[in-house]
Structure formats: structure tokens, C-alpha cells
Amino acid sequence: MHYTGAGREEGPLAHEEAMPVSDPVNSPPSAPASAPDGHLGETILALIQAFLKTGYYTSGHPETQRARAGLYDEVRVYLDGHSEITFIIVADGERREIYLAGLRNDPIPLSSLMLKSMAELFIPKFAEYFERKSLASFSLKSAISQREFEAFVDLMTEPPLAADSPEAARDRLTADLVRLDIVMVSTVFNVDLVGMGRKLPWRIKNILSRLKRDLNLLPLYHNLGATRLAEIHRMVLGDIIRPLRNVKLLSELFLNLDLIGFDLAGFEPDQLEGMLLELLPAELKAPVAAELARSMGDLQQSFEQLQDVELLVRKEYLRGTLQRMGRELLAAGRFDADLFGQLVSDGILRVDDLPPELQERLAEGRLREQFAADPQQYLARLAALPPEPARQRLLAVREELPELVRSGRLPEVAALCAAAATLQPVVDFAEDEALVSATLAAARQRFAGNKDEQTALLDLLAGLGPFGCALLAELLDIDNRYVRRGVLERLQRLGPVVLAPVLAVLPRRGGWFYLRNTLLVLTRVAPTAGETMQLLRRSLSHAEANVRREAVQGFSALPAAEAIPLLLPLLKDPSAEVRQRTLAVLGRHGCVHSTMLTTLQRIVSGGSAEPLLLEQALKTLALLPLPAAQRPVFAGLLGDLLIERELFGLRHKATDLRPELKVAALAALGLIGGDKVPGLLRRFCSDAQPPVAAAAREALRRSGAG
């Protein structure tokens, strides 16, 4: 693949003379099918091949012209929308890799843009051009003209001079760039790399070296006026800062500006720093400053150990950088309390330099440090303070609660909450939504521990008053079953005070599970409260059977006249469990409504088809004051259930009934009574199953015939 005037052309190259197929000058590059960006890979391969063709032939040779035709436009595709693209050679032992920077946040290895066979063939050849010129990198800026591009390719592919030293190669290429007025190409030479004595990331080493070279080289272009020179200065610095978004790399850049800050033509050290800070995105200034503040501590420690003058110079240079950054952040209203606390602590800024609100936050930070050092002593001192100072000191450390919970320092949590409760007016931590949320997150982490830790935390929360109630209410649907049961038990023990916090959480929860657990709590702590009754009525028609079942249970506490009309429709609920619970509650209310009696008759006459429902029906019959007209009906149904009979040619055996069903049926018969009941009961007094026999004798005694 190569370039023609009309664009790309597939197929082998035409040669004036036969060349080996493996020769990288004439082997057509093919784009890898699996490359992350196939078109980019093709463009890079075409650029390398243009270098090879130009170096193999002469600049005006037809093969060279064909290789370079359209190449500038292809490269421009990647320059448009970017300030520049940079090729950087990095040596790792004997292996050399070339990276492409400027298109993404991180440099792209060229080997990732092409097939392995292509990379092994072309990248070493490309690297040779870097070595000829002693180059560490070169950058093509977005404003590069086609004339500059073509001239630069010619310069890069000139044959090396045998006697060229690295310094001579640098000086010759630099002079040629100036002579040909090639401004939109930036070069960094190996002999000019700075920071060789420091362990710098290779990107930072390259950036600093490039800054030093570019800023010192620009004054040599005598045709540049002062205004144009200032524009290019800003462009050069912008091209450096713009692609960097990594806080660590940016901090390394500012931390090592002293390597070049004193050696720039026409620049004062703080002028370079000021321009870079101006170009640094606002959202990155505070994180970079925080990273530099940490580096200040490292430099100070190293200086104390080594007493190296260079470290002292670096420390003072960094102090000036941090002072400038701190003042810029203050002017922009970006108040990071931790950062400015560190700057004040290191003597870089004074407390008086800070606005009042930031001074107040730093004072709170110092109070939190005192609390963390000795919480009990801190809280003990509050008792000796007037109410308002005590209140302010307590509020200053409330944000420590989540960490205390997370680390299991439960006595200190209890002491802090107790201190809040003794103040007048009382400090209610439950009103601070952010504090509740953070403490809740810490509690959830703590509940991942063993059961002893879980129990201790549950007991603590139950004793924290409104704040503890708010946290327990949030935990009502926690996944951990042991913890969830503990939450239910403690909320029920706390009584009606939990009504408001539980109902406050309910609207924020989706699904049915929290609602079901809410009903479990409220029907036990405030069964007749208006809010509970409203929730129960709404829940009877809920789509989830578990919710309906729990709502039915809640109607046990209502007067029968109010509960029965609401519950009767649920005797036809599609869920057997809901119908079973409805029978139980209606039985406790003594309901003998015709719908109730018809339902009971249907269940008993159906036999053991639904054992659980049948058992509940039998237990319910034992509770109901049946009308006289209904007693013989149910006595007959129970007799049919218990006694072996033949129906439609099929024999039904009472022994098919489980013992507990027989026991329930016999108990119901004893309460219903009737002329035929004693004889029926006597038949079971000597039953082979002792529980059945005992139930028959007890029923006979209750019937008055025993």
C-alpha cells in the first residue's frame, strides 16, 4: 500500500530495479485487521515507508514522490482537533519502542497499531532515523504547513555523516530547521535530556527537555516578531499541558521545573511556572497542589537526612510554586481544607492569608485531631464549657462518627451521642442526612463481621435515641438475615418512637420487601395508630402476597366490626397463605358471616386437598360461636372427614389425615357438640395414635358427655 496523487492504491509497488521482498523500503505495509485504529496504523506505516523511500532514493525520485503523495493530508487527519502529535523513542534494555503521543490521554505504542510482523520489520527501521539524528522525540504541530512537513522529511532522511557526534548531529539538524524556517516541528535530542540524575518518568524527562530546547531555540528565528513569539511561547506550553491529565505526572512536571527554570533565554524562573499554571485546567489545580504538598514533606525529610544543597534549592523552588498555587486557588474560591491545612502547617501560607470560612474549617480540623487523639478527654472537657462553645465543639467532631463505627470503637460512639443528648438545645444527629448516610455505610461494613460484632453494633444503635432509630430504620431490609432479624427485634422493643423514622424511609424504598418488614414492625409497636391503619388498608390490595398476608395479620388489633368487612374479600385471595392467615384473623374476631361459613364448609368438605388451609379451618371452627342452625351441618362435615366412608365407589380412609388434622377436627367437634358427637368422639378415645386418643377424650369432656 502506498500513496498516489489520487490517494491510496492497493497492490505491490512498481520498482525501477528488483528489490528483495523483505526489504522494508519496498515491502508494502498492510493494515492489521485487529488493530485498535486500522486507519491510524496505515498512516503510520505510510509515514515510515515515506522515510525509507526518501532515504533510499533521492528526494525528487518518482518512487519517493509516489510514497509521499497524499501523505501530508493523511497526517493532517490526526492533527486536526489536536495541538500536535509526538513520536518518542524509549529504550528498554536492547528493545526499542516508539510511542505516539497527543491523540489519547496516554502515549500509544506503535507496535499496538500494526501486526506483529509489520512492527518487527518497520519500527526498528524507523528507530534508526532517531538514532542518526540523536533524537529522543519529534513533534508535528497542528499548524505545520505542507512545505515544512516535506522539508522535515527530507532532513530526517539525509544520510548521516560518518564523523557526526551526537552533539554535531544535533547542531546540524537545529541549524537546518532554522535555515529552512521550520517552526512547527519540535525536536528533543538525547544529549539535551535533562534530569538524568533524577528518577523521572520518561514522559516528564522528555517534556522538560523539550521545553528547554524549544524555548531556547525560538529566539533564533529572527523573522518572528515579539507578538508572534509570545503566541508561539503560549502554544508550546499549551501543547505540553493540554494532553496531561494525570495528576501524578503533572505534579512531577512542576516538582522538577527547577531543572530548566534558570536556563531559559528571555524567561525568569517564575515566568515559566506562571504561564504553565495559567494553562493548567482549573479542576486539576487543587489535586496537583495537594500532590506537590506531599512532595514538600518528602523533600524536607530527604534534606534533613542528606543535607544536600540541591535538595534545599528544590525545596525553596517548590515552596514558591505552592505559594503561587495556593493564592490562585484562594482567588478562585476553591477551598480545600486538607490542602490549605497542609500549606499552613508547612509554613507556605499563613492562617491570616485565608478567608474566615476556611479558617473556621481549619479550626474544626484541629478539633477533630484532638478528638481522634483522646475522645474521652475531649468529651469530658465539653462539660466545663458554656452551652454554645460546647455545641460548636461537638458539631466539629460529629463527622468522626462514621469512622468510629467502621473501626468498632463503639463506646466512643455511645459517648459522643450521649454528649449530644445532654446539650441544650439537644443536638439531633438524625437531622443531618449526610451524617446518617455516612454512618449507615460504615455500619453496613461493620455488619460484615462476626455475629458478636453484629450483636454489639445492633445493641449500640438501639441505645442511640433518634439517631439510632434512623439508622435501624434504614437497615430494615439489609441482606444479612441475622442482622435483619436483630433490627426487627430492636425496633419492636423501642416501641412507638420508631413509627416516624420507619415511615420516613418507606417512600425511598422500591419493591415489596421493605413494606412487608414495615408492617411487621408497625403492627407491633403502634397497631392502632392512624398511619399504621392507612398503610394496612392500602396493603390489602398489594400485588405481592407476602405484603397482603402481613397486612391481614395487622387487622387482629382492630375492632371486629371494622376488621371483618375489610378481610372477608380476602377469603377468595389467589394465595393459599393469605387465605389461611385471613381465616385465622377472622376466627379470632369470632366472624360468623355467611361468606365465612360457606368458605369453611367448602374447605372441610374438600378433605385433605390443602392440608395447611384445612388445619387452619379446623382451628378456626374451634374459636367460632356457630349459630345453632349451623352446628349440625359442621358436625356432619367433621364426621365425614374423620370416619371411613365410601363415595362414588371410592373408599376414603380417615387414616389418610395427618394426626394434627385429626386432633384439630376432634377439638372442633367437642366445642360444636350435638346428639351424635359423643358417640363419634368415643370411637377415637382408644385410637392407636396417642395424640389423637388424648384429643378425643378432651373433646368428650368438653362436650359434657365424658
XYZ file of C-alpha atoms in Angstrom:
706
model
C 0.000 0.000 0.000
C 1.368 3.442 -0.881
C 0.268 6.919 -1.855
C -0.507 8.319 -5.290
C -1.749 11.735 -6.214
C -5.318 10.401 -6.132
C -4.991 8.730 -2.753
C -4.259 5.167 -1.595
C -3.563 2.363 -4.029
C -3.559 -1.335 -3.204
C -1.045 -3.769 -4.639
C 2.729 -4.177 -4.944
C 4.910 -1.220 -5.740
C 6.385 -0.726 -9.178
C 10.185 -0.686 -8.985
C 12.894 0.575 -11.269
C 15.059 -2.272 -10.053
C 14.356 -5.582 -8.392
C 14.284 -5.431 -4.592
C 14.079 -8.272 -2.064
C 10.524 -8.916 -0.917
C 11.546 -8.473 2.714
C 13.186 -5.111 2.093
C 11.281 -2.610 4.267
C 11.836 0.134 1.694
C 9.692 -1.595 -0.887
C 7.563 -4.056 1.111
C 4.054 -2.588 1.051
C 2.627 -2.131 4.553
C -0.674 -3.847 5.220
C -3.083 -2.660 7.888
C -3.746 -5.200 10.652
C -7.288 -6.477 10.876
C -7.167 -6.431 14.669
C -5.509 -3.032 15.145
C -7.272 -0.685 17.610
C -7.337 2.001 14.890
C -6.709 0.492 11.472
C -6.567 3.809 9.600
C -4.080 5.262 12.080
C -1.904 2.171 11.703
C -1.976 2.546 7.916
C -0.981 6.210 8.173
C 1.952 5.448 10.489
C 3.168 2.668 8.198
C 2.894 5.014 5.214
C 4.896 7.690 7.070
C 7.644 5.210 7.935
C 7.721 3.963 4.362
C 7.983 7.535 3.092
C 11.056 7.974 5.317
C 12.513 4.753 3.939
C 11.794 5.586 0.293
C 13.168 9.125 0.626
C 16.303 7.785 2.275
C 16.745 5.028 -0.297
C 16.098 7.119 -3.372
C 16.573 10.852 -3.821
C 14.066 13.465 -2.751
C 12.688 14.009 -6.269
C 12.744 10.384 -7.390
C 9.386 9.094 -8.759
C 9.253 6.341 -6.123
C 9.789 8.927 -3.398
C 7.110 11.162 -4.851
C 4.671 8.249 -5.050
C 5.379 7.252 -1.439
C 4.816 10.811 -0.187
C 1.882 11.767 -2.396
C -1.140 12.465 -0.192
C 0.797 11.682 2.999
C 0.593 15.227 4.366
C -3.207 15.167 4.049
C -3.355 11.792 5.799
C -1.272 13.087 8.705
C -3.427 16.210 8.867
C -6.445 13.983 9.609
C -4.883 13.284 13.020
C -3.544 16.795 13.563
C -6.967 18.376 13.113
C -8.568 18.640 16.533
C -5.226 18.115 18.306
C -2.465 20.558 19.070
C 0.294 18.210 17.905
C 1.403 14.621 17.602
C 4.719 13.459 19.024
C 6.877 10.438 18.260
C 9.007 9.385 21.245
C 11.617 6.635 21.275
C 12.023 4.729 24.537
C 14.734 2.144 25.137
C 14.094 -0.778 27.473
C 17.352 -2.684 27.537
C 18.006 -3.830 23.977
C 14.374 -3.377 22.980
C 13.293 -0.072 21.475
C 9.704 1.097 21.255
C 8.359 4.221 19.623
C 5.297 5.867 21.143
C 2.783 8.205 19.556
C 1.575 10.910 21.961
C -1.060 13.598 21.588
C -4.056 11.619 20.333
C -5.125 10.000 23.599
C -4.510 10.585 27.285
C -1.616 8.125 27.261
C 1.018 7.570 24.558
C 0.263 4.742 22.118
C 2.975 2.156 21.336
C 3.316 1.980 17.561
C 3.575 -1.807 17.846
C -0.062 -1.858 19.018
C -1.187 -0.245 15.754
C 0.096 -2.933 13.416
C 0.549 -6.651 13.082
C 3.487 -8.139 14.946
C 5.309 -8.963 11.712
C 4.895 -5.376 10.480
C 6.048 -3.961 13.816
C 9.154 -6.151 13.884
C 10.002 -5.058 10.342
C 9.243 -1.330 10.315
C 9.689 0.011 13.861
C 13.443 -0.790 14.081
C 13.922 0.938 10.706
C 12.016 3.991 11.948
C 14.142 3.994 15.114
C 17.302 4.236 13.008
C 16.297 7.743 11.907
C 16.023 8.809 15.558
C 19.488 7.392 16.223
C 21.052 9.092 13.176
C 19.950 12.477 14.474
C 20.440 11.571 18.154
C 16.728 12.332 18.632
C 14.684 11.434 21.694
C 11.466 12.733 20.102
C 9.994 14.965 17.448
C 6.587 16.667 17.342
C 4.492 17.799 14.396
C 2.275 20.720 15.363
C -1.227 21.178 14.013
C -0.215 24.408 12.258
C 2.543 22.711 10.244
C 2.437 23.601 6.553
C 2.991 21.110 3.759
C 6.249 22.893 2.926
C 7.533 22.409 6.485
C 6.355 18.788 6.539
C 8.070 17.882 3.264
C 11.262 19.720 4.227
C 11.380 17.963 7.608
C 11.049 14.526 5.984
C 13.949 15.452 3.687
C 16.099 16.496 6.659
C 15.283 13.376 8.672
C 16.211 11.056 5.812
C 19.533 12.655 4.884
C 22.366 10.134 5.134
C 24.407 10.539 8.322
C 27.943 11.851 8.295
C 30.444 9.243 9.423
C 32.155 11.601 11.846
C 28.939 13.008 13.348
C 28.937 13.059 17.135
C 25.566 13.323 18.929
C 26.282 16.997 19.555
C 27.216 17.593 15.914
C 24.080 15.810 14.690
C 22.001 17.995 16.995
C 23.666 21.216 15.906
C 23.383 20.376 12.210
C 19.671 19.483 12.346
C 18.931 22.527 14.505
C 20.708 24.834 12.067
C 18.817 23.274 9.150
C 15.455 23.738 10.905
C 16.233 27.421 11.472
C 17.629 27.886 7.946
C 14.534 26.349 6.351
C 12.198 28.263 8.700
C 10.615 25.053 10.018
C 8.871 26.395 13.124
C 6.062 23.866 13.536
C 8.345 20.927 14.300
C 9.718 20.433 17.797
C 12.724 18.211 18.482
C 14.360 16.830 21.612
C 17.880 15.400 21.375
C 19.352 12.726 23.606
C 22.268 14.967 24.524
C 19.810 17.621 25.748
C 17.758 15.355 28.014
C 17.530 16.863 31.484
C 17.119 15.213 34.861
C 19.383 12.265 34.155
C 20.362 12.217 37.830
C 16.744 12.032 38.986
C 14.328 9.140 38.747
C 11.845 10.870 36.463
C 9.056 9.273 34.414
C 10.258 9.183 30.827
C 7.369 11.377 29.692
C 8.357 14.110 32.164
C 12.015 13.836 31.202
C 11.032 14.292 27.569
C 8.650 17.187 28.315
C 11.196 19.133 30.362
C 13.906 18.562 27.768
C 11.590 19.694 25.014
C 10.530 22.817 26.908
C 14.126 23.802 27.481
C 15.075 23.250 23.848
C 12.005 24.853 22.242
C 12.004 27.945 24.435
C 15.730 28.489 23.893
C 15.504 27.784 20.150
C 12.655 30.150 19.276
C 14.703 33.390 19.642
C 16.968 32.103 16.834
C 14.098 32.597 14.372
C 14.837 36.267 13.712
C 11.802 36.740 11.478
C 9.445 36.229 14.458
C 8.174 39.475 15.950
C 7.557 39.897 19.677
C 3.808 39.302 19.374
C 4.233 36.183 17.251
C 6.966 34.914 19.574
C 4.668 35.310 22.598
C 1.926 33.425 20.738
C 4.295 30.561 19.955
C 5.530 30.502 23.569
C 1.942 30.055 24.713
C 1.317 27.426 22.033
C 4.404 25.438 23.066
C 3.383 25.467 26.727
C -0.241 24.655 25.881
C 0.880 21.694 23.789
C 2.719 20.396 26.853
C -0.064 20.859 29.404
C -3.126 20.023 27.312
C -2.562 16.254 26.862
C -1.553 15.732 30.502
C -4.485 14.783 32.722
C -2.640 12.544 35.157
C -2.230 14.351 38.499
C 0.927 12.437 39.373
C 2.622 13.335 36.075
C 1.561 16.980 36.332
C 2.943 17.201 39.856
C 6.227 15.665 38.643
C 6.389 18.360 35.968
C 6.007 21.232 38.446
C 8.214 19.487 41.004
C 11.112 19.380 38.539
C 10.777 22.769 36.816
C 13.918 23.826 38.673
C 15.872 21.683 36.184
C 15.187 24.190 33.406
C 13.727 27.281 35.078
C 17.083 29.045 35.426
C 18.361 28.232 31.905
C 15.732 29.724 29.584
C 16.551 32.581 27.237
C 14.325 35.552 27.979
C 12.442 33.800 30.803
C 12.523 34.345 34.526
C 12.012 31.112 36.530
C 8.652 32.185 37.930
C 7.506 33.381 34.494
C 7.558 29.833 33.070
C 5.817 28.484 36.139
C 3.171 31.210 35.987
C 2.372 30.511 32.340
C 2.070 26.766 32.984
C -0.216 27.363 35.966
C -2.380 29.657 33.874
C -2.817 26.859 31.316
C -3.465 24.147 33.926
C -7.209 23.257 33.944
C -8.976 24.671 36.998
C -10.283 21.286 38.143
C -6.730 19.887 38.300
C -5.083 22.698 40.260
C -6.136 21.572 43.741
C -5.241 17.865 43.203
C -1.850 18.820 41.724
C -1.184 21.225 44.596
C -2.095 18.506 47.114
C 0.347 16.107 45.447
C 3.068 18.769 45.493
C 2.386 19.470 49.183
C 3.051 15.803 49.917
C 6.273 16.039 47.905
C 7.345 19.007 50.042
C 7.325 16.742 53.078
C 9.407 14.143 51.232
C 11.961 16.771 50.175
C 12.209 18.106 53.713
C 12.806 14.616 55.095
C 15.465 13.887 52.449
C 17.206 17.197 53.139
C 17.320 16.513 56.883
C 18.932 13.143 56.207
C 21.374 14.117 53.436
C 21.949 17.865 53.963
C 22.242 18.168 50.165
C 22.227 21.779 48.935
C 20.422 20.757 45.726
C 17.526 19.458 47.819
C 17.358 22.786 49.628
C 17.183 24.640 46.290
C 14.440 22.308 45.060
C 12.515 22.748 48.304
C 12.614 26.538 48.090
C 11.621 26.439 44.415
C 8.683 24.177 45.302
C 7.723 26.484 48.179
C 7.329 29.334 45.697
C 5.269 27.122 43.386
C 2.923 26.127 46.198
C 2.554 29.717 47.390
C 1.519 30.773 43.902
C -0.881 27.826 43.501
C -2.389 28.401 46.940
C -3.081 32.071 46.239
C -4.608 31.241 42.853
C -6.911 28.658 44.451
C -7.961 31.153 47.125
C -8.693 33.779 44.483
C -10.821 31.252 42.584
C -12.762 30.309 45.737
C -11.527 26.701 45.711
C -11.205 25.980 49.413
C -9.787 22.512 50.018
C -9.461 22.400 53.810
C -6.999 19.486 53.846
C -4.735 21.143 51.274
C -4.708 24.550 52.955
C -4.266 22.942 56.341
C -1.101 21.318 54.992
C 0.109 24.571 53.411
C -0.370 26.418 56.702
C 1.269 23.596 58.650
C 4.321 23.701 56.341
C 4.606 27.484 56.689
C 3.888 28.073 52.998
C 0.812 30.188 53.796
C -0.267 31.928 56.999
C -3.628 31.454 58.648
C -4.260 35.177 58.178
C -3.944 34.675 54.401
C -7.087 32.533 54.419
C -10.709 33.726 54.277
C -12.711 33.471 57.537
C -14.789 30.471 56.444
C -11.650 28.497 55.595
C -10.011 29.490 58.869
C -13.095 28.148 60.637
C -12.879 24.844 58.755
C -9.212 24.503 59.652
C -10.057 25.158 63.286
C -12.640 22.366 63.085
C -9.971 20.129 61.599
C -7.704 20.771 64.578
C -10.582 19.927 66.915
C -11.115 16.644 65.069
C -7.432 15.852 65.516
C -7.766 16.488 69.265
C -10.843 14.270 69.413
C -9.119 11.475 67.489
C -6.159 11.612 69.874
C -8.294 11.208 73.040
C -12.093 11.134 72.526
C -12.964 10.605 76.189
C -10.889 13.563 77.358
C -12.268 15.743 74.564
C -15.862 14.961 75.557
C -15.116 15.384 79.257
C -13.916 18.937 78.595
C -17.219 19.807 76.917
C -19.000 19.604 80.261
C -16.950 22.529 81.577
C -17.749 24.790 78.621
C -20.692 27.184 78.220
C -23.524 25.777 76.060
C -22.674 27.447 72.739
C -18.899 26.708 72.691
C -19.679 23.149 73.797
C -22.205 22.838 70.990
C -19.723 24.115 68.385
C -17.001 21.760 69.594
C -19.410 18.831 69.440
C -20.589 19.710 65.934
C -16.954 19.986 64.833
C -16.321 16.293 65.563
C -19.634 14.713 64.563
C -18.133 13.748 61.200
C -15.900 11.321 63.098
C -18.908 9.109 63.884
C -18.758 7.016 60.681
C -15.093 6.170 61.175
C -15.681 5.301 64.826
C -18.440 2.897 63.776
C -16.359 1.429 60.961
C -13.418 0.762 63.271
C -15.603 -0.737 66.008
C -14.955 1.992 68.606
C -18.497 1.651 69.885
C -18.039 3.077 73.425
C -16.788 6.313 71.867
C -19.800 6.402 69.539
C -22.085 5.997 72.547
C -20.233 8.714 74.477
C -20.415 11.170 71.571
C -24.156 10.622 71.102
C -24.736 10.865 74.862
C -22.914 14.201 74.929
C -25.153 15.449 72.117
C -28.249 14.441 74.086
C -27.158 16.388 77.185
C -26.714 19.724 75.415
C -29.440 22.331 75.497
C -30.843 22.542 72.951
C -30.212 18.889 72.137
C -28.036 18.182 69.093
C -30.002 15.689 66.994
C -27.623 13.856 64.666
C -30.630 12.263 62.944
C -31.388 15.619 61.292
C -28.062 15.532 59.420
C -28.866 13.424 56.335
C -25.250 13.302 55.170
C -24.113 12.092 58.596
C -26.838 9.431 58.699
C -25.852 8.256 55.220
C -22.126 8.079 56.024
C -22.702 6.329 59.359
C -25.090 3.895 57.696
C -22.427 2.980 55.121
C -19.935 2.410 57.942
C -22.453 0.247 59.832
C -23.077 -1.902 56.756
C -19.338 -2.526 56.506
C -19.180 -3.372 60.199
C -22.061 -5.828 59.849
C -19.838 -7.906 57.572
C -18.031 -9.092 60.725
C -18.876 -11.986 63.036
C -22.114 -12.338 64.997
C -20.625 -10.953 68.210
C -19.651 -7.758 66.374
C -23.063 -7.607 64.708
C -24.891 -8.008 68.018
C -22.750 -5.370 69.724
C -23.452 -2.850 66.968
C -27.188 -3.613 66.985
C -27.320 -3.067 70.744
C -25.401 0.188 70.356
C -27.761 1.529 67.673
C -30.786 0.648 69.780
C -29.410 2.864 72.552
C -28.587 5.961 70.484
C -32.027 7.568 70.602
C -33.407 9.212 67.425
C -30.073 8.829 65.610
C -30.027 5.086 66.298
C -33.698 4.765 65.292
C -32.952 6.462 61.976
C -30.097 4.036 61.306
C -32.101 0.950 62.319
C -34.966 2.069 60.085
C -32.575 2.223 57.127
C -31.371 -1.318 57.891
C -34.823 -2.908 57.911
C -34.164 -4.626 54.575
C -30.442 -5.414 54.944
C -29.417 -8.606 53.132
C -27.856 -10.253 56.194
C -30.683 -12.307 57.720
C -29.228 -12.407 61.241
C -28.783 -8.634 61.274
C -32.217 -8.064 59.741
C -33.898 -10.138 62.447
C -31.911 -8.220 65.049
C -33.089 -4.928 63.555
C -36.731 -6.104 63.643
C -36.456 -7.207 67.262
C -34.861 -3.967 68.440
C -37.266 -1.734 66.557
C -40.170 -3.626 68.106
C -38.646 -3.232 71.572
C -38.157 0.508 71.087
C -41.903 0.960 70.673
C -43.920 3.767 69.065
C -40.894 6.107 68.719
C -39.826 4.136 65.633
C -43.055 4.898 63.747
C -41.848 8.183 62.214
C -38.323 7.082 61.150
C -39.593 3.855 59.562
C -42.342 5.651 57.648
C -39.790 8.285 56.546
C -37.657 5.598 54.875
C -40.575 3.737 53.241
C -41.121 6.110 50.248
C -37.446 5.805 49.275
C -37.541 2.028 49.011
C -38.665 0.210 45.898
C -40.183 -3.256 45.826
C -42.231 -5.032 48.456
C -39.659 -6.289 50.942
C -39.223 -3.108 52.973
C -43.011 -2.585 53.043
C -43.555 -6.101 54.396
C -40.977 -5.519 57.146
C -42.502 -2.121 57.908
C -45.836 -3.832 58.534
C -44.105 -6.357 60.800
C -42.777 -3.509 62.944
C -45.685 -1.068 62.946
C -48.386 -3.646 63.717
C -46.461 -4.494 66.878
C -45.326 -1.055 68.075
C -48.302 1.094 67.024
C -51.071 -1.235 65.791
C -53.915 1.265 66.092
C -52.061 4.414 65.025
C -53.697 6.253 62.153
C -50.595 5.920 59.953
C -50.493 2.168 60.578
C -54.179 1.743 59.734
C -53.834 3.676 56.475
C -50.860 1.575 55.470
C -52.685 -1.662 56.333
C -55.715 -0.765 54.223
C -53.557 0.099 51.208
C -51.526 -3.072 51.614
C -54.559 -5.408 51.436
C -54.643 -4.873 47.674
C -50.874 -5.009 47.112
C -49.691 -7.195 44.222
C -47.301 -9.140 46.476
C -48.881 -11.941 48.552
C -46.316 -11.544 51.361
C -47.450 -7.948 51.859
C -51.155 -8.875 51.837
C -50.557 -11.680 54.340
C -48.752 -9.354 56.764
C -51.427 -6.690 56.332
C -54.141 -9.233 57.221
C -52.250 -10.083 60.404
C -52.246 -6.416 61.355
C -56.047 -6.359 61.480
C -56.001 -8.584 64.573
C -55.703 -5.441 66.699
C -58.683 -3.679 65.115
C -62.226 -3.975 66.447
C -64.121 -6.833 64.801
C -66.758 -4.545 63.316
C -64.059 -2.638 61.425
C -61.794 -5.546 60.506
C -64.303 -8.149 59.279
C -65.720 -6.214 56.267
C -62.194 -5.466 55.056
C -60.976 -9.050 55.418
C -63.900 -11.063 54.040
C -62.925 -10.419 50.370
C -59.521 -11.960 51.051
C -61.116 -15.359 51.692
C -61.012 -15.599 47.889
C -57.400 -14.386 47.578
C -55.366 -16.320 44.969
C -52.713 -17.072 47.599
C -53.463 -20.004 49.927
C -51.202 -18.438 52.570
C -53.213 -15.207 52.509
C -56.487 -17.164 52.789
C -55.042 -19.169 55.684
C -53.995 -16.001 57.551
C -57.397 -14.411 56.845
C -59.214 -17.421 58.346
C -57.078 -17.164 61.472
C -57.717 -13.443 61.996
C -61.439 -13.707 61.249
C -61.619 -16.632 63.674
C -60.072 -14.538 66.433
C -62.688 -11.876 65.692
C -65.460 -14.543 66.013
C -66.708 -13.898 62.488
C -69.802 -15.993 61.562
C -70.665 -14.097 58.399
C -72.261 -16.267 55.719
C -69.216 -15.830 53.465
C -67.015 -17.074 56.278
C -69.212 -20.093 56.985
C -69.517 -21.006 53.309
C -65.742 -20.854 52.957
C -65.250 -23.096 55.986
C -67.778 -25.628 54.686
C -66.034 -25.764 51.319
C -62.615 -26.309 52.888
C -63.762 -29.011 55.335
C -65.763 -30.877 52.719
C -62.729 -30.829 50.418
C -60.810 -33.013 52.844
C -57.036 -33.019 52.849
C -56.551 -31.446 49.404
C -54.997 -28.370 51.081
C -53.680 -29.624 54.446
C -52.476 -26.266 55.817
C -55.688 -24.500 54.859
C -57.737 -27.378 56.303
C -55.816 -27.276 59.575
C -56.433 -23.533 59.891
C -60.139 -24.001 59.086
C -60.437 -26.643 61.815
C -58.661 -24.423 64.350
C -60.903 -21.524 63.368
C -64.049 -23.630 63.866
C -62.905 -24.269 67.421
C -62.995 -20.495 68.030
C -66.316 -19.571 66.428
C -69.664 -19.182 68.220
C -71.541 -21.063 65.478
C -75.249 -20.346 65.095
C -77.438 -23.252 66.300
C -78.597 -23.999 62.763
C -75.001 -24.414 61.585
C -73.821 -26.754 64.330
C -75.328 -29.979 62.882
C -74.022 -29.038 59.442
C -70.427 -28.707 60.614
C -70.716 -31.721 62.937
C -71.707 -33.809 59.922
C -68.878 -32.428 57.795
C -66.350 -33.173 60.521
C -67.733 -36.674 60.977
C -67.401 -37.329 57.256
C -63.845 -36.060 57.439
C -62.914 -38.378 60.307
C -64.814 -41.592 59.532
C -64.048 -44.065 56.782
C -66.716 -43.919 54.095
C -67.382 -44.884 50.503
C -68.180 -42.221 47.942
C -68.824 -42.905 44.263
C -67.222 -46.320 44.616
C -64.018 -44.889 46.155
C -63.112 -45.553 49.757
C -61.934 -42.623 51.838
C -59.947 -43.510 54.950
C -59.721 -41.179 57.892
C -56.270 -42.619 58.465
C -55.217 -40.577 55.418
C -55.465 -37.471 57.601
C -52.349 -36.346 59.404
C -52.601 -36.737 63.209
C -52.602 -32.973 63.748
C -55.612 -32.622 61.430
C -57.482 -35.301 63.364
C -56.619 -33.553 66.623
C -57.947 -30.228 65.292
C -61.135 -31.857 63.936
C -61.829 -33.620 67.242
C -61.293 -30.374 69.194
C -63.781 -28.581 66.933
C -66.336 -31.375 67.363
C -66.047 -31.163 71.137
C -66.937 -27.468 71.043
C -69.701 -27.792 68.449
C -71.477 -30.586 70.341
C -74.712 -32.293 69.305
C -76.511 -35.603 69.861
C -74.292 -37.667 67.595
C -70.985 -36.097 68.602
C -70.277 -38.089 71.840
C -70.583 -41.414 70.048
C -68.249 -40.244 67.325
C -65.701 -38.997 69.838
C -65.740 -42.293 71.794
C -64.670 -44.138 68.645
C -61.351 -42.256 68.799
C -60.690 -42.432 72.551
C -58.672 -45.607 72.057
C -57.032 -44.599 68.773
C -53.635 -46.138 68.081
C -52.108 -42.667 67.870
C -51.790 -41.274 71.428
C -52.270 -37.573 70.477
C -55.489 -38.438 68.648
C -56.805 -40.529 71.547
C -55.966 -37.770 74.044
C -57.689 -35.154 71.868
C -60.813 -37.320 71.633
C -61.020 -37.749 75.412
C -60.541 -33.996 75.969
C -63.207 -33.179 73.374
C -65.585 -35.651 75.007
C -65.008 -33.985 78.361
C -65.701 -30.537 76.900
C -68.887 -31.733 75.253
C -70.186 -32.685 78.710
C -70.590 -36.356 77.815
C -67.229 -37.548 79.115
